[in-house]
Coordinates of C-alpha atoms and ligand atoms in Angstrom, one line a residue:
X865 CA -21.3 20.5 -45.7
X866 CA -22.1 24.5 -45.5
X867 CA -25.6 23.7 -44.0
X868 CA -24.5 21.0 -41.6
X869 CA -22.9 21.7 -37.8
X870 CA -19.9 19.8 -37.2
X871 CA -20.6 16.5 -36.2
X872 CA -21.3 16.5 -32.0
X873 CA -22.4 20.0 -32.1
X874 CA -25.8 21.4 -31.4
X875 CA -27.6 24.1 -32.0
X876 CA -29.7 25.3 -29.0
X877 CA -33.2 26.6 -31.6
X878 CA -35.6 29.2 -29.7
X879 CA -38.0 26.3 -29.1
X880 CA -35.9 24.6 -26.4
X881 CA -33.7 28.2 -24.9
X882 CA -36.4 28.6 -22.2
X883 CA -35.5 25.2 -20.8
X884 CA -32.3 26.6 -20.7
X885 CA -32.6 30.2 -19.5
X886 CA -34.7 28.4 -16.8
X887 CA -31.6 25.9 -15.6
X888 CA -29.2 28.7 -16.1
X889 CA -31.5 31.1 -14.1
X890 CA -32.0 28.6 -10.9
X891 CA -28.0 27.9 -11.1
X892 CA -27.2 31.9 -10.8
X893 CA -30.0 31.7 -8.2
X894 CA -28.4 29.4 -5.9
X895 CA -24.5 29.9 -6.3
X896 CA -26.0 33.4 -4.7
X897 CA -27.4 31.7 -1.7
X898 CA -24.5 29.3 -1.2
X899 CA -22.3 32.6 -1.8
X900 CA -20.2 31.0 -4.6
X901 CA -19.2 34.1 -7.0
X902 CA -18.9 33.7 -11.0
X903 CA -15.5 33.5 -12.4
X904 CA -15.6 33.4 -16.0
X905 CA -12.3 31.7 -17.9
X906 CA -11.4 32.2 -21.3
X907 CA -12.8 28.5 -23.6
X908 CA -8.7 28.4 -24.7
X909 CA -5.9 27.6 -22.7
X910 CA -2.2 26.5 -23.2
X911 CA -2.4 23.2 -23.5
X912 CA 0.2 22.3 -20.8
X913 CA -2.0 23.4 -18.6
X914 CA -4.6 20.5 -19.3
X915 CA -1.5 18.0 -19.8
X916 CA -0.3 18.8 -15.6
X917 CA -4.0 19.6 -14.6
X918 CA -6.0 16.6 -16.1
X919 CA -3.2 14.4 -16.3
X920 CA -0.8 12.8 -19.6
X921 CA -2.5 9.1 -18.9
X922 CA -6.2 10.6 -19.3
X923 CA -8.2 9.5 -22.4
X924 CA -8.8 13.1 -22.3
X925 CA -5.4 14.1 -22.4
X926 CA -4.5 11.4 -24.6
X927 CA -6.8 11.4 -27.6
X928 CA -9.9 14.1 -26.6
X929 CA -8.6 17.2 -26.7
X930 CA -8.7 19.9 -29.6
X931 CA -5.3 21.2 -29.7
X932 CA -3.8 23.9 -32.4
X933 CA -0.9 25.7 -33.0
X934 CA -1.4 29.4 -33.0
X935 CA -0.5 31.9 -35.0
X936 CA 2.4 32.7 -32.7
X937 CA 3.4 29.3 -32.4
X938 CA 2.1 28.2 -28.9
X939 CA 0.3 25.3 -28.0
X940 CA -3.0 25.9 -27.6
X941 CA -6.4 23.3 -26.3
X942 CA -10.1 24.3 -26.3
X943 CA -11.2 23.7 -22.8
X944 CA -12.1 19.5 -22.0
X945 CA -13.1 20.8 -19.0
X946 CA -13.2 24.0 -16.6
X947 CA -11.4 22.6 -13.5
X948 CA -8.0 23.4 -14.4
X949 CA -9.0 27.1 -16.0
X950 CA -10.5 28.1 -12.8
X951 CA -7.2 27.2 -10.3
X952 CA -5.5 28.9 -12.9
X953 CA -7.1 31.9 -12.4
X954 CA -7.2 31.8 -8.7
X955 CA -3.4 31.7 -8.9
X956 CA -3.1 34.3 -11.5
X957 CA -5.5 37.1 -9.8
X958 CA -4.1 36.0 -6.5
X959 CA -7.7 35.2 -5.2
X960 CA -6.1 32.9 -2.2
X961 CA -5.2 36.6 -1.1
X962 CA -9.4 37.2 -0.5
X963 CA -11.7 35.8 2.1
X964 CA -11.1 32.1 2.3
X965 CA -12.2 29.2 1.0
X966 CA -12.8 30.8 -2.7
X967 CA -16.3 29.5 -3.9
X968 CA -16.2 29.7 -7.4
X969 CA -18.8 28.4 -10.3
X970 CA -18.8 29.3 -14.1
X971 CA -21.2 27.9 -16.7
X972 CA -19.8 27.5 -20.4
X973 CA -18.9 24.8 -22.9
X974 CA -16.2 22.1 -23.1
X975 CA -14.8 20.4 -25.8
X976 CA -14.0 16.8 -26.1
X977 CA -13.1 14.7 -29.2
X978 CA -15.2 11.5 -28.2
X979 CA -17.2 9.4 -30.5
X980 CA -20.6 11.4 -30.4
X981 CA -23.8 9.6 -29.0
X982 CA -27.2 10.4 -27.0
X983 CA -25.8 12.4 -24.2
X984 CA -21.9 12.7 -25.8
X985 CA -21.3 15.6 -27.5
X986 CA -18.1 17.4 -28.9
X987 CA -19.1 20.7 -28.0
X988 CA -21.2 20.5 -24.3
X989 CA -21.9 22.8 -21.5
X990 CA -20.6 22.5 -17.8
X991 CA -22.0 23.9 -14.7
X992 CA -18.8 23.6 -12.8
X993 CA -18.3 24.6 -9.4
X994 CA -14.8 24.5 -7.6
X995 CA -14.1 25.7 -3.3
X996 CA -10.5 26.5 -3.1
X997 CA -9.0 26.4 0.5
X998 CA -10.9 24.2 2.4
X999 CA -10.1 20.6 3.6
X1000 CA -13.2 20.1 6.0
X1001 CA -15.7 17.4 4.9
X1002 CA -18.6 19.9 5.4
X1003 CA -17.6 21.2 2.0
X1004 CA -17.3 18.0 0.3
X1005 CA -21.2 17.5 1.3
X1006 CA -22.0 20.9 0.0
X1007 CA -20.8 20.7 -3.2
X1008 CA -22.8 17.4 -3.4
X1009 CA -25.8 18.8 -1.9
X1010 CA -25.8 22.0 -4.0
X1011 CA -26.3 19.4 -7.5
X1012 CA -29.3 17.9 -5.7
X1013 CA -30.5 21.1 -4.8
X1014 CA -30.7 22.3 -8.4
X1015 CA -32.6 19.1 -9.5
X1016 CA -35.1 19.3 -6.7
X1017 CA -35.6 23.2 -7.7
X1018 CA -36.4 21.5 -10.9
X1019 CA -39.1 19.0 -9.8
X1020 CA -36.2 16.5 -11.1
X1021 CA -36.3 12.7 -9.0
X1022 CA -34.5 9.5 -9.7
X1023 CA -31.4 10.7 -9.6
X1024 CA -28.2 8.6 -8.2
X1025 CA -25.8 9.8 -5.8
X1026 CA -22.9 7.5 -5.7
X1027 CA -19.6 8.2 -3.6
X1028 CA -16.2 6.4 -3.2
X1029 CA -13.3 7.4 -1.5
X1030 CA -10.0 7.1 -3.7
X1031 CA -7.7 8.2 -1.1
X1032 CA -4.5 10.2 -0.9
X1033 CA -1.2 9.9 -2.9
X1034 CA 0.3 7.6 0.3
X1035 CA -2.6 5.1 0.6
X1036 CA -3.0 4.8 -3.2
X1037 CA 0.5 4.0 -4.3
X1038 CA 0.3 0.8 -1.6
X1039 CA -3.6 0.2 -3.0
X1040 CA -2.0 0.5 -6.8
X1041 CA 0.2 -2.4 -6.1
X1042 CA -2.5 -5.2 -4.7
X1043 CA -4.4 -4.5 -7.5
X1044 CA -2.5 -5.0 -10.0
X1045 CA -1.1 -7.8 -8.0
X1046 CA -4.9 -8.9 -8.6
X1047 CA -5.0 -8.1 -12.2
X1048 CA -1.8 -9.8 -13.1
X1049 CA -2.4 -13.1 -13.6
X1050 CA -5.9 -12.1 -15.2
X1051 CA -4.6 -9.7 -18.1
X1052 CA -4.4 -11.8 -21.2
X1053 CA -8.5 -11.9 -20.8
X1054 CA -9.1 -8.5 -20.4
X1055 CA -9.5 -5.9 -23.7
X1056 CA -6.9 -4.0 -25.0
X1057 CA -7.0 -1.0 -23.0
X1058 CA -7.3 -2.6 -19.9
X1059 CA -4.0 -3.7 -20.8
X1060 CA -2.6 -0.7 -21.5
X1061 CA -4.1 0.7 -18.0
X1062 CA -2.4 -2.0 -16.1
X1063 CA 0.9 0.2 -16.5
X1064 CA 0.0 3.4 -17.1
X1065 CA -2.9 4.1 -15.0
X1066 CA -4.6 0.7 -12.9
X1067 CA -7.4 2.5 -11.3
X1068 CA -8.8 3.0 -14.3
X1069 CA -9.0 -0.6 -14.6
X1070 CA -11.8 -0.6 -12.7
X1071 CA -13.8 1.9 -14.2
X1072 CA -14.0 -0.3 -17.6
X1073 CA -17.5 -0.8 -19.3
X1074 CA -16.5 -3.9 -21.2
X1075 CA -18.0 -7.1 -20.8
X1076 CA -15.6 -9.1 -20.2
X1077 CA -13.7 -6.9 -18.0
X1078 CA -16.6 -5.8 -15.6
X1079 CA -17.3 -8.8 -13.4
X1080 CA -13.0 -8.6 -13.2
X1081 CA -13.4 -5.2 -11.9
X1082 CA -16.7 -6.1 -9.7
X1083 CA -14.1 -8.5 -7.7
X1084 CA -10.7 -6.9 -7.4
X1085 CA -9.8 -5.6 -3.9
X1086 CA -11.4 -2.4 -2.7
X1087 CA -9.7 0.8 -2.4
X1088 CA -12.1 1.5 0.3
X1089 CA -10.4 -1.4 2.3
X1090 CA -7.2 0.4 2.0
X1091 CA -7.6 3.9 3.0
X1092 CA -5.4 5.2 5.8
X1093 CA -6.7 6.3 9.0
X1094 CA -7.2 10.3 7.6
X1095 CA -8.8 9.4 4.8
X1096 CA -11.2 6.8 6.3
X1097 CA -12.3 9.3 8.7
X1098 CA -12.4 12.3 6.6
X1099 CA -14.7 9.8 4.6
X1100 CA -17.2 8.8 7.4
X1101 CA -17.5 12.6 8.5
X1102 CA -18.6 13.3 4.4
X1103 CA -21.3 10.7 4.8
X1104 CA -22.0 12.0 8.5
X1105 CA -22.8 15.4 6.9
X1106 CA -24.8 13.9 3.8
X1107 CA -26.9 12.3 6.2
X1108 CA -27.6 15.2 8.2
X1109 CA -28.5 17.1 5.2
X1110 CA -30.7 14.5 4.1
X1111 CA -28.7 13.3 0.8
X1112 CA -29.4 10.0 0.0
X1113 CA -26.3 8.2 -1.7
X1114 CA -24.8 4.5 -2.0
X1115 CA -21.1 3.7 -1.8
X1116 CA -20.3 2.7 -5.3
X1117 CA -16.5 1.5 -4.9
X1118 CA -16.3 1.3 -8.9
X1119 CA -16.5 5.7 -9.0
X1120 CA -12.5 6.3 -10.0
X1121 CA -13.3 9.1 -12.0
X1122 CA -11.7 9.6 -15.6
X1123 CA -9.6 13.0 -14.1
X1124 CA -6.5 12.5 -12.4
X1125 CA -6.5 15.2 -10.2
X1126 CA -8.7 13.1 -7.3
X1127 CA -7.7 12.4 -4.0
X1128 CA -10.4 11.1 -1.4
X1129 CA -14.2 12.1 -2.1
X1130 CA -15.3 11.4 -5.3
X1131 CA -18.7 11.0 -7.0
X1132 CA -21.3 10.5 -9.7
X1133 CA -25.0 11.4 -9.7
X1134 CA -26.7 9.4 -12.5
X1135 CA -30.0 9.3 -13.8
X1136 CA -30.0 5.8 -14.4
X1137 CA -33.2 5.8 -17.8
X1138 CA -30.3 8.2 -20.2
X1139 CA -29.0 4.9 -20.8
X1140 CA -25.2 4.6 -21.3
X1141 CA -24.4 8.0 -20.9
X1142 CA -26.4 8.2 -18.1
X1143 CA -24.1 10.8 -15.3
X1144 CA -25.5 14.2 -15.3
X1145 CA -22.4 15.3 -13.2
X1146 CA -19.6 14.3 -11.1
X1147 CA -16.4 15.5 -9.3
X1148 CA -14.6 15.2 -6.0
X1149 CA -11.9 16.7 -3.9
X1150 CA -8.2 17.7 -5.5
X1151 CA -6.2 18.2 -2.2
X1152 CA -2.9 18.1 -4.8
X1153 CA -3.9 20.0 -8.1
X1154 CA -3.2 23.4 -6.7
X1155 CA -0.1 22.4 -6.2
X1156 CA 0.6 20.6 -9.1
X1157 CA -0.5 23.9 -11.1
X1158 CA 2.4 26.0 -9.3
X1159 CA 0.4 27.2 -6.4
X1160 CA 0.7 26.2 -2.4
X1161 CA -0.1 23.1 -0.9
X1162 CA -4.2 24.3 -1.1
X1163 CA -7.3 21.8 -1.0
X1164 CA -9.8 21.8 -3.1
X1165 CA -12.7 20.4 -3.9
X1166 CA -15.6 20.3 -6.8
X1167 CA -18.2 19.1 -9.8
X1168 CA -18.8 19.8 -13.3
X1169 CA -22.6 19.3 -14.4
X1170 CA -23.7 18.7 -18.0
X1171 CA -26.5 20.9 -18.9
X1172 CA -27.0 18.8 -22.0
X1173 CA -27.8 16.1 -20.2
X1174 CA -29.8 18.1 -17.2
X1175 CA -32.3 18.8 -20.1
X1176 CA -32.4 15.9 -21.9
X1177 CA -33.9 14.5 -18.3
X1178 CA -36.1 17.4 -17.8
X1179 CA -37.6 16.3 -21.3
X1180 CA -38.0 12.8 -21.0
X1181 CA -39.7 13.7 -17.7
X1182 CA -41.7 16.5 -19.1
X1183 CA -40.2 18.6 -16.9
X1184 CA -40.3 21.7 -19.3
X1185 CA -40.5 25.1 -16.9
X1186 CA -42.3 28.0 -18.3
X1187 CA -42.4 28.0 -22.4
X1188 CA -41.6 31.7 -23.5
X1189 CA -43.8 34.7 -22.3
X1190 CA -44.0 35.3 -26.4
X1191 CA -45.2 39.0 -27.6
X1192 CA -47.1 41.1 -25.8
X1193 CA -48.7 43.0 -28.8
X1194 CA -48.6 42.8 -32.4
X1195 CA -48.7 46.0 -34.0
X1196 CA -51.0 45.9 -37.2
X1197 CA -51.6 49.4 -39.8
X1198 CA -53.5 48.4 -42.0
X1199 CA -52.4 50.5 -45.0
X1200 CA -48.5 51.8 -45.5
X1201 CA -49.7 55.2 -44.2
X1202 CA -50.4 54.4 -40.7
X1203 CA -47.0 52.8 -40.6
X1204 CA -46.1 55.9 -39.2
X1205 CA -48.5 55.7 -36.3
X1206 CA -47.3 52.1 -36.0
X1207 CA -43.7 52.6 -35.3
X1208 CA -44.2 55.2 -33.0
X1209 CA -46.7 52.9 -30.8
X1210 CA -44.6 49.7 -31.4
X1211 CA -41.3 51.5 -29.8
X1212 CA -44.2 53.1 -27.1
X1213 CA -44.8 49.6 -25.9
X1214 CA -41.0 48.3 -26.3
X1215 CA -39.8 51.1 -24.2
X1216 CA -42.2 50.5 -21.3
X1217 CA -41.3 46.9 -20.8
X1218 CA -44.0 44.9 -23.3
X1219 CA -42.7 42.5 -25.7
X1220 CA -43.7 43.7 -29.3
X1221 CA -43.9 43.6 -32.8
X1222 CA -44.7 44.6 -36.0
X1223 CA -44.8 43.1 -40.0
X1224 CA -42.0 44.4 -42.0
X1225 CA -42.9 42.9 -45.3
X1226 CA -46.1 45.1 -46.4
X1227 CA -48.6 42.3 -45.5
X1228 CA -52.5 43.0 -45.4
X1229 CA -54.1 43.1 -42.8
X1230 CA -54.8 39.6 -43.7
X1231 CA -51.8 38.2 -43.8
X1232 CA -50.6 40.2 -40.7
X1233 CA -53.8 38.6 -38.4
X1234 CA -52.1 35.4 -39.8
X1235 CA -49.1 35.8 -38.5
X1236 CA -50.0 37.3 -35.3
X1237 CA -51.4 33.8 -34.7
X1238 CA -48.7 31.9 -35.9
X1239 CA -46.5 34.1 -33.3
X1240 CA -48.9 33.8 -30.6
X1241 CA -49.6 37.3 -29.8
X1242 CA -51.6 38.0 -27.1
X1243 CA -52.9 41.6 -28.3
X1244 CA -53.3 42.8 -31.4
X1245 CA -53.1 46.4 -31.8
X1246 CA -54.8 47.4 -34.9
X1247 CA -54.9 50.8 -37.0
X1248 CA -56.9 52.0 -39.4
X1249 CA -57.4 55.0 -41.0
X1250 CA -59.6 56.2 -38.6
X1251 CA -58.1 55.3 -35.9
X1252 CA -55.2 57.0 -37.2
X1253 CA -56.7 60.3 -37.3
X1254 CA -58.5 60.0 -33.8
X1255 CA -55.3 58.8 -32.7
X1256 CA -56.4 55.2 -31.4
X1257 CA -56.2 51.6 -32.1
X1258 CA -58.2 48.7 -32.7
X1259 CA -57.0 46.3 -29.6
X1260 CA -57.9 42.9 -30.0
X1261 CA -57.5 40.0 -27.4
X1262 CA -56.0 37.3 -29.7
X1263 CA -57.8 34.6 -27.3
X1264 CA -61.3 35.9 -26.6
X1265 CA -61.4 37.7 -30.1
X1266 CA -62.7 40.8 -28.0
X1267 CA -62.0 44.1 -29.7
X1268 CA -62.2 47.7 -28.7
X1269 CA -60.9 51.0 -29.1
X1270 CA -58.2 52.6 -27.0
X1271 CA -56.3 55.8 -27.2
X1272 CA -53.0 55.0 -28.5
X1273 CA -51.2 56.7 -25.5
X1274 CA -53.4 53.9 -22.8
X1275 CA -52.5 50.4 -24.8
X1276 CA -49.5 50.1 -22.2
X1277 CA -52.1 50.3 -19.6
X1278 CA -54.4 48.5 -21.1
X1279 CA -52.4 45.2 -22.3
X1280 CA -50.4 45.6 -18.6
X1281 CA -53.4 46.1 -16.9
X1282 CA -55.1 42.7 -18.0
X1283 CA -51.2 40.8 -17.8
X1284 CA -51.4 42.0 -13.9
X1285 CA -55.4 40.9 -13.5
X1286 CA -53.9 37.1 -14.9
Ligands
HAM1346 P1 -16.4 15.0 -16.0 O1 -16.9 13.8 -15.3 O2 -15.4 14.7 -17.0 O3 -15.7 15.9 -14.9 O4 -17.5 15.9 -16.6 C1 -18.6 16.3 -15.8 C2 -19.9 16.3 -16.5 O5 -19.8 17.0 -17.8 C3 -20.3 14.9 -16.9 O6 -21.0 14.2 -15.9 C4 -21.3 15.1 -18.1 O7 -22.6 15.5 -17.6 C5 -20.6 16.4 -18.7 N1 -19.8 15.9 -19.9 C6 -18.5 15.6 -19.9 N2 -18.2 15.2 -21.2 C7 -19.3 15.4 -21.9 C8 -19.5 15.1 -23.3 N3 -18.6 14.8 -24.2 N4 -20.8 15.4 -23.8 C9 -21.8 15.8 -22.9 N5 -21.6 16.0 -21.6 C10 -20.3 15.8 -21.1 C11 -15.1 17.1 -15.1 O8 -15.1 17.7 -16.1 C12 -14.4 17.7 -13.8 N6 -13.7 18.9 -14.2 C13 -15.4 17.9 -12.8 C14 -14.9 18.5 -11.5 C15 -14.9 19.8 -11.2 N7 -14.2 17.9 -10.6 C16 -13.8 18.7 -9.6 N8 -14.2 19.9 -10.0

């Protein structure tokens, strides 16, 4: 137990954190040229505010979410998801008071109590991005675009953009009824929460992976057939704009989203080889959730991305970035006295800029050329007892196995120096 993670937990080891500094580097990168600004919310929240946000007849809602009883005897949920978080700050720091829209993004984990598999954690990490205060379509398109946009930085292809248009509260409610006029006489074949959705929640209906459910869902009438004039042209200008920014998408009329905040735009971009859990993020527009959350009648619109599975593409496509720079120079006396000299120039070489080290468990020099390998040092700085006394060190190019001696004040030149001839 006491050397095992909780089950749906990982542990990000060194090895595969420059794949992620990478992704979290190019995401910081382009929220700046899109002008969306970092709003960072706390990973707790009072559970109510998940319950109005997400919505009571959720699976999240309904059996995902990690909620406790505090010390104080409030109701409290780790974060499912960062949506709701983020319109509650906007209301509480009055941000609708700033330049509108508000173009907001913050990167941190979520927590779900789902059966864990390849790509379905209980601890994972969103990418979410939210605009607050905007009802064009332009903005719909950009939040799409600005997904593909990180891939494509990436060298990432393959990747699925599908888009449906759930409507608005008034052409829904008239949508809800044909379909479960259409599911009706066809419940006592579908599975068991198919049948509890046909109350509760019948859009979800369609969004069921069973087998015997799906051709069901494949047939029943089309939301898409039922939108009302706004929302069937606010959907044509959102394609209108994805073409012009030369998106490619399909209309996938089965996207309802498992969030009931939706109205209108709504999508998934999959990367169709990660199998079952194979959407890497989605969202949608929220014209009501403001609201809902005690603010004014405000649009809004947005996705959450899972970095897990961003990175579990790049690897099966190889699509590693940089590994680590590694150390610069491994600082090697080779008897305790010049440990002296060695501190002074390992902290020398820290202090302008270069990555280095030193052995802290009395190796020989041996032992320490060992290590400097298995580190992958690119300079060893080595010192004698001579070279003490003159002042100097033994540099060695780990690759070429060259070797020379430099005064212990130029190794900062000389190691940054051959980095900048590379
Ligand atoms: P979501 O579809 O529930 O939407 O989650 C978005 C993404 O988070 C998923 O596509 C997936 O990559 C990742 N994700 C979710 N659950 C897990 C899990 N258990 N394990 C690994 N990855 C997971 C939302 O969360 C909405 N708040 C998105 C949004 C923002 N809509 C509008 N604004």
């Amino acid at each position: 137990m006491l050397t095992e993670a909780p089950r749906g937990t990982n542990d990000l080891l060194p090895d595969r954190s420059p794949v992620w500094r990478r992704v979290e580097a190019e995401i910081a990168e382009l929220c700046r040229l899109y002008a969306y600004r970092e709003l960072r919310t706390p990973i707790f929240e009072h559970t109510e505010l998940f319950q109005r946000g997400v919505g009571e007849t959720t699976d999240i809602v309904e059996k995902e979410m990690y909620t406790f009883t505090d010390r104080g005897g409030r109701s409290i949920t780790l974060r499912p998801e960062i949506t709701a978080g983020l319109v509650r700050a906007y209301l509480e720091h009055r941000l609708d008071t700033g330049p509108q829209p508000t173009k907001l993004y913050c990167v941190g984990p979520g927590f779900r109590y789902e059966r864990p598999q390849a790509g379905r954690f209980r601890q994972f990490t969103q990418w979410d991005v939210e605009v607050f205060g905007a009802a064009d379509p332009a903005v719909d398109a950009e939040v799409i675009e600005i997904g593909v946009a990180l891939v494509r930085r990436l060298g990432l292809e393959g990747l699925v953009v599908r888009l449906n248009s759930i409507g608005c509260p008034r052409c829904r409610g008239a949508y809800r009824g044909r379909l479960r006029d259409y599911y009706r006489p066809l419940l006592a074949g579908l599975c068991p929460s198919c049948q509890s959705r046909f109350e509760r929640n019948p859009l979800r209906l369609l969004d069921c992976k069973e087998e015997a459910c799906r051709p069901v869902a494949r047939r029943a009438p089309r939301m898409l057939d039922s939108l009302c004039d706004e929302c069937r042209v606010h959907f044509a200008a959102v394609q209108e704009r994805l073409r012009a920014l030369a998106v490619p998408y399909e209309i996938d009329t089965g996207i309802v989203r498992g969030l009931d905040y939706y109205t209108r735009t709504v999508f998934e971009v999959t990367y169709p080889p990660l199998g079952a859990q194979n959407a890497i993020w989605g969202g949608g527009r929220y014209d009501g959730l403001i609201e809902t959350l005690g603010g004014s009648s405000t649009p809004g619109v947005g996705f959450a991305l899972g970095i897990e599975r961003l990175v579990m593409t790049l690897e099966k496509t190889n699509l590693l970035g940089e590994a680590d720079r590694g150390i610069d120079v491994f600082v090697a006396p080779m008897q305790q006295e010049q440990s002296p000299a060695a501190l002074q120039l390992l902290y020398r070489l820290r202090r302008a800029g270069l990555a280095a080290e030193t052995d802290y468990l009395g190796r020989s020099l041996k032992g320490q050329m060992k290590l400097i390998n298995r580190l992958g040092a690119r300079y060893a700085a080595i010192i004698g007892p001579e070279e003490a006394l003159r002042g100097a060190v033994a540099l060695r190019e780990m690759r070429t196995g060259e070797q020379r001696e430099v005064a212990a004040e130029a190794v900062v030149q000389a190691v940054a120096g051959a980095a900048g001839e590379q």
